[in-house]
Short mmCIF file of C-alpha atoms in Angstrom, two decimals:
data_model
loop_
_atom_site.label_atom_id
_atom_site.label_comp_id
_atom_site.label_asym_id
_atom_site.label_seq_id
_atom_site.Cartn_x
_atom_site.Cartn_y
_atom_site.Cartn_z
CA UNK Z 1 12.10 -16.08 60.71
CA UNK Z 2 9.96 -13.01 61.28
CA UNK Z 3 8.52 -14.68 64.38
CA UNK Z 4 12.05 -14.97 65.78
CA UNK Z 5 12.75 -11.31 65.08
CA UNK Z 6 9.49 -10.36 66.79
CA UNK Z 7 10.34 -12.61 69.76
CA UNK Z 8 13.70 -10.85 70.09
CA UNK Z 9 11.95 -7.46 69.93
CA UNK Z 10 13.88 -6.46 66.80
CA UNK Z 11 10.82 -5.91 64.58
CA UNK Z 12 7.09 -5.49 64.90
CA UNK Z 13 4.44 -6.47 62.36
CA UNK Z 14 1.51 -4.66 60.85
CA UNK Z 15 -1.00 -5.88 58.30
CA UNK Z 16 -0.56 -4.21 54.91
CA UNK Z 17 -3.47 -1.76 54.54
CA UNK Z 18 -3.76 -2.40 50.78
CA UNK Z 19 -3.33 -6.18 50.72
CA UNK Z 20 -4.40 -7.73 54.00
CA UNK Z 21 -2.74 -11.05 53.07
CA UNK Z 22 0.67 -9.42 53.48
CA UNK Z 23 2.39 -8.18 56.58
CA UNK Z 24 4.87 -5.38 56.94
CA UNK Z 25 7.77 -5.66 59.35
CA UNK Z 26 9.26 -2.54 60.92
CA UNK Z 27 12.40 -2.20 63.02
CA UNK Z 28 11.95 -1.44 66.69
CA UNK Z 29 14.37 0.85 68.53
CA UNK Z 30 16.26 -2.27 69.58
CA UNK Z 31 16.24 -3.50 65.97
CA UNK Z 32 17.65 -0.18 64.73
CA UNK Z 33 20.40 -0.37 67.35
CA UNK Z 34 21.25 -3.95 66.35
CA UNK Z 35 21.25 -3.00 62.68
CA UNK Z 36 23.62 -0.11 63.42
CA UNK Z 37 25.93 -2.38 65.41
CA UNK Z 38 26.08 -5.06 62.70
CA UNK Z 39 26.41 -2.45 59.94
CA UNK Z 40 29.42 -0.89 61.70
CA UNK Z 41 31.06 -4.32 62.08
CA UNK Z 42 30.53 -5.18 58.41
CA UNK Z 43 31.80 -1.79 57.24
CA UNK Z 44 34.89 -2.04 59.45
CA UNK Z 45 35.61 -5.52 58.14
CA UNK Z 46 35.13 -4.48 54.52
CA UNK Z 47 37.38 -1.46 55.01
CA UNK Z 48 40.21 -3.88 55.74
CA UNK Z 49 40.00 -5.43 52.29
CA UNK Z 50 42.50 -4.27 49.74
CA UNK Z 51 41.10 -3.15 46.42
CA UNK Z 52 41.92 -5.73 43.78
CA UNK Z 53 42.64 -8.51 46.27
CA UNK Z 54 40.17 -11.01 44.84
CA UNK Z 55 41.52 -14.01 46.74
CA UNK Z 56 41.11 -12.28 50.11
CA UNK Z 57 37.63 -11.09 49.19
CA UNK Z 58 36.60 -14.57 48.07
CA UNK Z 59 37.90 -16.12 51.30
CA UNK Z 60 36.15 -13.50 53.44
CA UNK Z 61 32.88 -14.12 51.60
CA UNK Z 62 33.28 -17.87 52.14
CA UNK Z 63 33.92 -17.24 55.85
CA UNK Z 64 30.83 -15.03 56.05
CA UNK Z 65 28.66 -17.65 54.36
CA UNK Z 66 30.03 -20.38 56.62
CA UNK Z 67 29.32 -18.21 59.66
CA UNK Z 68 25.74 -17.67 58.56
CA UNK Z 69 25.18 -21.31 57.56
CA UNK Z 70 27.69 -23.64 59.24
CA UNK Z 71 25.88 -26.69 57.85
CA UNK Z 72 26.63 -25.54 54.32
CA UNK Z 73 28.81 -27.85 52.30
CA UNK Z 74 31.80 -26.10 50.83
CA UNK Z 75 31.55 -26.16 47.09
CA UNK Z 76 34.76 -26.41 45.09
CA UNK Z 77 35.85 -23.12 43.56
CA UNK Z 78 34.70 -22.64 40.00
CA UNK Z 79 37.21 -21.72 37.37
CA UNK Z 80 36.33 -19.32 34.65
#
């Protein structure tokens, strides 16, 4: 996944100076711009939710998960 972000010029990697087995990923200018764009979209979408509207929130979360992983099988809702 990090390779894809590097390929899209959204992050760059550096070896961790303390533990050379690890890498650190840092946002590029393009990555910061993309983060800002996505953050604004998410905040605008969340602002549209009514407080206490659990059904709408649950459906929006399901839609978000489906958008991120369309191959995901929908699990039946759990009852508490």
